[in-house]
Short mmCIF file of C-alpha atoms and ligand atoms in Angstrom, two decimals:
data_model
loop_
_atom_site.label_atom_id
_atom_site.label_comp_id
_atom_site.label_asym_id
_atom_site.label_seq_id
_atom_site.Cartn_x
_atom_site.Cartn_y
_atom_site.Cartn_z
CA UNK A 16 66.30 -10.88 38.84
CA UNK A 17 66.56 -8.03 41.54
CA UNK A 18 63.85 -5.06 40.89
CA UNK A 19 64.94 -2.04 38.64
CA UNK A 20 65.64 0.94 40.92
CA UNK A 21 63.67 3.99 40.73
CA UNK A 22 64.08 7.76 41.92
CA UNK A 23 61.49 8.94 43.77
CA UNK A 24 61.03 11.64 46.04
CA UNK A 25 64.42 11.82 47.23
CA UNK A 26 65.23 8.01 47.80
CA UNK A 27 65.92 4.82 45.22
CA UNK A 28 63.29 2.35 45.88
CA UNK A 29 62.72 -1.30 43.97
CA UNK A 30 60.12 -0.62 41.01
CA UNK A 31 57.00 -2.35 43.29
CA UNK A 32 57.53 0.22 46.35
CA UNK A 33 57.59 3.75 43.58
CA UNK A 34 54.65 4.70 44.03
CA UNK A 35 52.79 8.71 43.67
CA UNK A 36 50.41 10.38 45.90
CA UNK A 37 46.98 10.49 43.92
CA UNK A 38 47.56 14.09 45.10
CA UNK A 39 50.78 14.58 42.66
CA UNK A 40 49.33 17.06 40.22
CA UNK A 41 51.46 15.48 37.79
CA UNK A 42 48.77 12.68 38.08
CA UNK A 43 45.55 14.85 38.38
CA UNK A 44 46.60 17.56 35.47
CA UNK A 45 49.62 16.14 33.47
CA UNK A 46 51.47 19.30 35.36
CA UNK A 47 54.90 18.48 34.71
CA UNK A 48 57.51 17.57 32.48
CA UNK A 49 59.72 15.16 30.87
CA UNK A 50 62.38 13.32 29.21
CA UNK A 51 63.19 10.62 27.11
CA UNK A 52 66.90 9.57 27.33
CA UNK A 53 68.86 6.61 26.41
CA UNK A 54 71.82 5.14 27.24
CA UNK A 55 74.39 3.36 24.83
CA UNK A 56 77.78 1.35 26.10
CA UNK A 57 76.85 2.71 29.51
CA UNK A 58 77.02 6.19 28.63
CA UNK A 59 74.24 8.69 28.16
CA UNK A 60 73.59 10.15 24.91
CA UNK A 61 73.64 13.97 24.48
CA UNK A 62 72.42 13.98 28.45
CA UNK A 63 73.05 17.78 28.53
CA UNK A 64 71.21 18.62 25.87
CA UNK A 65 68.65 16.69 27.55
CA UNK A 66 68.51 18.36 31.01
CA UNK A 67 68.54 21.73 28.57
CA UNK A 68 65.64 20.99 27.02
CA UNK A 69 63.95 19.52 30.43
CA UNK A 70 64.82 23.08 32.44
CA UNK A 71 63.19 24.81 28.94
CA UNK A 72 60.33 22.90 29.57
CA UNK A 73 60.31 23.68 33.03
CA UNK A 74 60.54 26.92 32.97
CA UNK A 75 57.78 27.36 30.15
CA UNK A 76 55.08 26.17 33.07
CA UNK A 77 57.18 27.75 35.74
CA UNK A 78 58.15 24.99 37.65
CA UNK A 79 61.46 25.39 39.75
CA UNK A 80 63.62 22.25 39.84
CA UNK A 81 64.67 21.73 42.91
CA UNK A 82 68.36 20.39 42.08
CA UNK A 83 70.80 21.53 39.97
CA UNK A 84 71.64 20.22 36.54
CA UNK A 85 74.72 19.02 37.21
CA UNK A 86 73.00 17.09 39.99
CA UNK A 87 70.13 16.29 38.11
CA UNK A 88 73.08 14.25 35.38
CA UNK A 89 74.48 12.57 38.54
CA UNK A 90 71.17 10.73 39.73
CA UNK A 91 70.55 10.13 35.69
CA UNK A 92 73.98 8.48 35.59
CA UNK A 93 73.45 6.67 38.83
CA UNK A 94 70.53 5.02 37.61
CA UNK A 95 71.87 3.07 34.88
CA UNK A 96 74.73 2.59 37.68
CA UNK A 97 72.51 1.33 40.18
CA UNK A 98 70.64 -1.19 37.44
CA UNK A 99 74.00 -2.27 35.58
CA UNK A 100 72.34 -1.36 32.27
CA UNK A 101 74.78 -0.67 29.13
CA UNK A 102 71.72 0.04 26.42
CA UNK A 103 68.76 1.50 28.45
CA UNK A 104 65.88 3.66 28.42
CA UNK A 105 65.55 6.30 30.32
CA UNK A 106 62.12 8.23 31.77
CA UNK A 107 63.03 11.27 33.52
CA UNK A 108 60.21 13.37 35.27
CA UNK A 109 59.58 16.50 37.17
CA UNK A 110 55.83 16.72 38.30
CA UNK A 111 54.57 19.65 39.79
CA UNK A 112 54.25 17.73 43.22
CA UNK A 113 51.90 16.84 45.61
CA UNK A 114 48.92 19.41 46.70
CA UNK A 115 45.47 20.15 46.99
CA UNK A 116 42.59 19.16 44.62
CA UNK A 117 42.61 22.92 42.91
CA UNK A 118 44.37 23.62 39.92
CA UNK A 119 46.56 26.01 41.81
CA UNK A 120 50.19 25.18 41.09
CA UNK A 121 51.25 27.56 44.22
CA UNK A 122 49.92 24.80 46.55
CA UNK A 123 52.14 22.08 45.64
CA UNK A 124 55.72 23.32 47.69
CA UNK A 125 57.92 20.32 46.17
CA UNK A 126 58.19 19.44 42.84
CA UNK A 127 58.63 15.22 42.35
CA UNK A 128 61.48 14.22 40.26
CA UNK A 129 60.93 10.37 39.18
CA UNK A 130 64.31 8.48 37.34
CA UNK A 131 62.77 5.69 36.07
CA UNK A 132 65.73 3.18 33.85
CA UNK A 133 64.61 0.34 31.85
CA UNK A 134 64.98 -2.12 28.46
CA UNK A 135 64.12 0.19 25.45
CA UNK A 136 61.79 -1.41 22.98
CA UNK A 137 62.35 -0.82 20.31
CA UNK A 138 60.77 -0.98 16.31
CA UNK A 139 61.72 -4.06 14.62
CA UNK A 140 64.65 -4.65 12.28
CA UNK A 141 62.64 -4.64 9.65
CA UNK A 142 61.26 -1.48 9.60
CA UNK A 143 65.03 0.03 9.70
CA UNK A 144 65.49 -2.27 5.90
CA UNK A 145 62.51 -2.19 4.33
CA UNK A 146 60.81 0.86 6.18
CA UNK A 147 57.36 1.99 8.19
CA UNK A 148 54.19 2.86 6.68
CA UNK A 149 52.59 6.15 7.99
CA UNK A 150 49.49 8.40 7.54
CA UNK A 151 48.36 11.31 7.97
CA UNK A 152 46.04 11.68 10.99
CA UNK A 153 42.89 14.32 11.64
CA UNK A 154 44.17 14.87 15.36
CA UNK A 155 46.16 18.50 14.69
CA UNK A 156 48.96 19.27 16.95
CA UNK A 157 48.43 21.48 19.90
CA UNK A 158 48.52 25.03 18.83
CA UNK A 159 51.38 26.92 20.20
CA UNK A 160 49.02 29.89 22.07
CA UNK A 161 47.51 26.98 23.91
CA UNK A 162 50.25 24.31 24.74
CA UNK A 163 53.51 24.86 22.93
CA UNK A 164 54.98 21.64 21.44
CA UNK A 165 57.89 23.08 23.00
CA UNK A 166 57.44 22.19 26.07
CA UNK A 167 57.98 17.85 26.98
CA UNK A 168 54.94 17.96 29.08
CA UNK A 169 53.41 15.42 31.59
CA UNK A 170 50.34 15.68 28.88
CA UNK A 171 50.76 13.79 25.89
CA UNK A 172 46.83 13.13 24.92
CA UNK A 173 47.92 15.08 22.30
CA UNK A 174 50.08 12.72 20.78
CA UNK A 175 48.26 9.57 22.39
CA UNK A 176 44.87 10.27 20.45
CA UNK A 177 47.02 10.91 16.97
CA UNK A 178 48.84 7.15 17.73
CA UNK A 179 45.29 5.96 18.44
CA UNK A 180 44.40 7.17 15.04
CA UNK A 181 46.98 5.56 13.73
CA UNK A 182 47.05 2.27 15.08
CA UNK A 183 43.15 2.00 14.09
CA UNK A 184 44.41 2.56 10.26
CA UNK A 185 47.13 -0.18 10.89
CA UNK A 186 50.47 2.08 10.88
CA UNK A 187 53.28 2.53 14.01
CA UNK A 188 53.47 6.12 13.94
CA UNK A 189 51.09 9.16 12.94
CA UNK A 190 51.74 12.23 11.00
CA UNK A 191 50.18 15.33 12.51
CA UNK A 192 49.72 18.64 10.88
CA UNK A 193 49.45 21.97 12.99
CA UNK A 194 46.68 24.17 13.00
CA UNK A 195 47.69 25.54 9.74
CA UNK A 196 47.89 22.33 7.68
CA UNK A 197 51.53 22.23 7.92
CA UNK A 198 53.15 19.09 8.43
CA UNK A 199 54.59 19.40 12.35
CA UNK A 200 55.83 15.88 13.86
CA UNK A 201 54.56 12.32 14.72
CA UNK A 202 53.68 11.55 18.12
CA UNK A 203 57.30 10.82 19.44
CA UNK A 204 59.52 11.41 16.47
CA UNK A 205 60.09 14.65 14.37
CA UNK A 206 59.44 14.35 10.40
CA UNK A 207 62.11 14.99 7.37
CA UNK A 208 62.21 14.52 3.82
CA UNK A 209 64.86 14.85 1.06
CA UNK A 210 64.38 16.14 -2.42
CA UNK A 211 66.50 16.81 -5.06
CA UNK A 212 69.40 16.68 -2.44
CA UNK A 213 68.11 18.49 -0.10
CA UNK A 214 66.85 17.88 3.54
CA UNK A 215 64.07 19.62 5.35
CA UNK A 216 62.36 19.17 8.13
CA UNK A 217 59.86 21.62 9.71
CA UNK A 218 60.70 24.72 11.49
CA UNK A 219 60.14 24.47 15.56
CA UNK A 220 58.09 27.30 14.82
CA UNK A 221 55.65 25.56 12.93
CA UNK A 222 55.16 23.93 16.53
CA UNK A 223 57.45 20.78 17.11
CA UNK A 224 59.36 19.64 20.11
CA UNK A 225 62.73 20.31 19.46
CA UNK A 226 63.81 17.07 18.98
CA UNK A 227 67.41 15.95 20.34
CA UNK A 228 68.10 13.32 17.88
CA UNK A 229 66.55 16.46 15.30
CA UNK A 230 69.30 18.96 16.32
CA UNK A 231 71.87 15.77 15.97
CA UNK A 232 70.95 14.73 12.33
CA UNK A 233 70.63 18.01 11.56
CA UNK A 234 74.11 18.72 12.72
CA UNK A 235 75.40 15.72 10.76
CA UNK A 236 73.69 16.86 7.45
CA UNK A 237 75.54 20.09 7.57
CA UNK A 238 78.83 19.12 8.90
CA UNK A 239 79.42 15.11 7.14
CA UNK A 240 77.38 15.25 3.94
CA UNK A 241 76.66 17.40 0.85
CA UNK A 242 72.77 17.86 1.40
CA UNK A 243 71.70 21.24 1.90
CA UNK A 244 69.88 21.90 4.70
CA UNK A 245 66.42 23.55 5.08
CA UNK A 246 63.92 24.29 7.84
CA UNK A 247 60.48 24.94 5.92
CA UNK A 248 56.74 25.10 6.70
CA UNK A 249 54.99 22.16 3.61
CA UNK A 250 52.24 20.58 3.37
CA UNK A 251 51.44 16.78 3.10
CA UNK A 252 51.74 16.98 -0.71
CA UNK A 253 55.64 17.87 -0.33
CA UNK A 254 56.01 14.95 1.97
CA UNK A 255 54.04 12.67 -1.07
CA UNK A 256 56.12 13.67 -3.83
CA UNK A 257 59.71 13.13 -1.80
CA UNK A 258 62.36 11.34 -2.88
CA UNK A 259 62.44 10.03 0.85
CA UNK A 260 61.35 10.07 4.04
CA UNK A 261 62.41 9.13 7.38
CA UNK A 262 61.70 9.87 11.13
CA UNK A 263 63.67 10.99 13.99
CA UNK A 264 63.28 10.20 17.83
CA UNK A 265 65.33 8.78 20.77
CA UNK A 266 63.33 5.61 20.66
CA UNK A 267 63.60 5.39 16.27
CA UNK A 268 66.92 7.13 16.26
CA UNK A 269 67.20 7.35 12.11
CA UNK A 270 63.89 5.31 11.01
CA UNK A 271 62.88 5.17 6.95
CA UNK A 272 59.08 6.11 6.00
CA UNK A 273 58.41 4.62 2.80
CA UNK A 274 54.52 4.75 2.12
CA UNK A 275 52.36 7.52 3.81
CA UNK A 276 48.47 7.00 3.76
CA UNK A 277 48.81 3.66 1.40
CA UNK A 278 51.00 5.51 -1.39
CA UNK A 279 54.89 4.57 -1.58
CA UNK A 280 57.56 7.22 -0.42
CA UNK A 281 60.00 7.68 -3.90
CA UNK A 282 61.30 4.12 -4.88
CA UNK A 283 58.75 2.50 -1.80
CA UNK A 284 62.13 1.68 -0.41
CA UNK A 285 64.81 3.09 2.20
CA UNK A 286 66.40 5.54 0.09
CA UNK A 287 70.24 6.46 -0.34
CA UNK A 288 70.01 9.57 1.88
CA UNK A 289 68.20 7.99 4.96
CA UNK A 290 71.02 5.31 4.73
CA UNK A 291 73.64 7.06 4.89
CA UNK A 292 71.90 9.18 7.53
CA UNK A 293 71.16 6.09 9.64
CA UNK A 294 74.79 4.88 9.38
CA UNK A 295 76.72 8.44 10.48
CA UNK A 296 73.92 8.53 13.15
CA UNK A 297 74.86 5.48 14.14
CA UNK A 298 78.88 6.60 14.35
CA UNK A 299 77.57 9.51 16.10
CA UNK A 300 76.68 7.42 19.08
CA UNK A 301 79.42 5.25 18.93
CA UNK A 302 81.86 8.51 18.77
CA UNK A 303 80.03 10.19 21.61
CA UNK A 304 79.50 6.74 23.99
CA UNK A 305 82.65 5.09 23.73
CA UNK A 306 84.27 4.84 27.30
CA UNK A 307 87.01 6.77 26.64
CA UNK A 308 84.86 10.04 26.43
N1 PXG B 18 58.23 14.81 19.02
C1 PXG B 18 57.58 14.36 20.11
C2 PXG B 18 56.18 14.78 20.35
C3 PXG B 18 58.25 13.50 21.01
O1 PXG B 18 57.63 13.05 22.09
C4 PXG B 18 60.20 13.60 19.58
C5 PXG B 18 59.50 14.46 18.75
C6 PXG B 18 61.63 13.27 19.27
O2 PXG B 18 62.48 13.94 20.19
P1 PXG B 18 63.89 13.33 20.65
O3 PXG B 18 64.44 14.34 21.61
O4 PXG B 18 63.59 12.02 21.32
O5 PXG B 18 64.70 13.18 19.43
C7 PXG B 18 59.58 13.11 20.75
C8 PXG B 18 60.29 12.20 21.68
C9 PXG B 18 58.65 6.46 23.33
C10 PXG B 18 59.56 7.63 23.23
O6 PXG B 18 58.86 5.62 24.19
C11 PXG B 18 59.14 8.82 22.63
C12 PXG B 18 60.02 9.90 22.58
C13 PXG B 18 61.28 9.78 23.10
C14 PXG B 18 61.69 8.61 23.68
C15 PXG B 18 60.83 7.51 23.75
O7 PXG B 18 57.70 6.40 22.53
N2 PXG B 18 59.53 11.04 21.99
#
């Protein structure tokens, strides 16, 4: 099996030769940012909305990229070229760059951007029939004055010590609350629920990454079924007493929750609602990555 192929500072090298400076302050601060992209039939999946997001991020910490976005979707493209992948995964980053020890952003002149293309994995079947167990963690999410969930940054402790949480309690994925007690997101999918035939999901306000595959269910709900729609701030006791619940994320795509901290979701089983969602999700993708588009 030849290496995978990875952008790095302006060339493609075989996985075992990318390497960063320990002077990348990407590695010493988490300055940076990033995305999480896949590929389906070849073809990347919302790939502008993507880049969007990454120059958002971007330009929330300042950081200049140093290509264009049109450029940026070329070496994306390229990389799942270069690796003859179909169905891949792929890690783009811009890090601040290589500089000095100091914090001082101003001393790194060149932004790194990484392309890094590999085998997704993904959670098992099962959890897409008979659905995950979550909880609830302690870890809040960042508060938006001090590092807005907004931004895809290079620093995801955040998010790593909620999954830590969770893991120790025996669950995939952890349910964080902001500062508020509001439920916000997990730590790499965004949170809905349905009641009554309805579908909410938090505000970004309420301090979320604005999820791609958020903004795409979202879209479906309004446009291909008769659930209303509703951003809302609620607490964990909403998410208890749902008919359903389900996450959202590039990795999960459409994913049923059906038992938070130990108590079932509704029926304790994928409902109707995240079903259907899962299905015209699932169209979605094949609509938007056939070859012919
Ligand atoms: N919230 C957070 C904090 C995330 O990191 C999402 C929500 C969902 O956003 P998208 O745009 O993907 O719908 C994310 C994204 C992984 C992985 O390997 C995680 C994400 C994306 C891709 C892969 O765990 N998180």
């Amino acid at each position: 099996m030849a290496e995978i192929q990875i952008y790095i500072d302006g060339k493609w090298v075989p996985k075992s030769e990318a390497k960063v400076s320990v002077f990348d302050h990407g590695l010493l601060y988490g300055d940076g940012v990033f995305e999480g992209i896949r590929a389906y039939n070849g073809q990347i999946f919302r790939l502008s909305q993507h880049l969007d997001r990454l120059w958002k991020s971007a330009a929330k910490i300042e950081l200049k990229i140093p290509v264009a976005q049109n450029q940026l979707a070329n070496l994306v493209k390229e990389s799942i070229r270069r690796n003859n992948f179909s169905d891949a995964y792929i890690r783009l980053l811009v890090s601040r760059g290589v500089g000095d020890l100091g914090l001082d952003p101003n001393k790194c002149p060149v932004p790194n951007i990484i392309i890094i293309s590999d085998k997704l994995a993904l959670y098992p079947a099962n959890f897409y029939e008979n659905g995950l167990e979550s909880a609830i963690v302690s870890v809040r999410r960042n508060i938006t004055e001090a590092l807005d969930p907004a931004i895809k940054s290079m620093n995801y402790l955040n998010m790593i010590l909620a999954k830590i949480e969770a893991l120790k309690k025996g669950v995939p994925e952890a349910i964080m609350l902001n500062a508020q007690g509001h439920v916000a997101e997990c730590s790499g999918d965004n949170v809905f629920y349905v009641k009554d035939q309805a579908v909410i999901t938090p505000p970004v306000s309420a301090g979320v990454l604005e999820g791609v595959t958020r903004a795409a269910v979202m879209e479906i709900v309004k446009t291909k079924t008769s659930f209303k729609l509703r951003e809302a701030l609620f607490k964990p006791e909403e998410l208890l007493k749902a008919d359903e619940v389900f996450f959202t994320g590039t990795a999960a795509e459409v994913i049923p929750v059906t038992r938070i901290d130990h108590k079932p979701i509704g029926s304790g089983k994928p409902g109707p609602a995240t079903r259907t969602l899962i299905n015209l999700f699932k169209d979605l993708i094949r609509k938007e990555t056939s070859p012919s588009v």
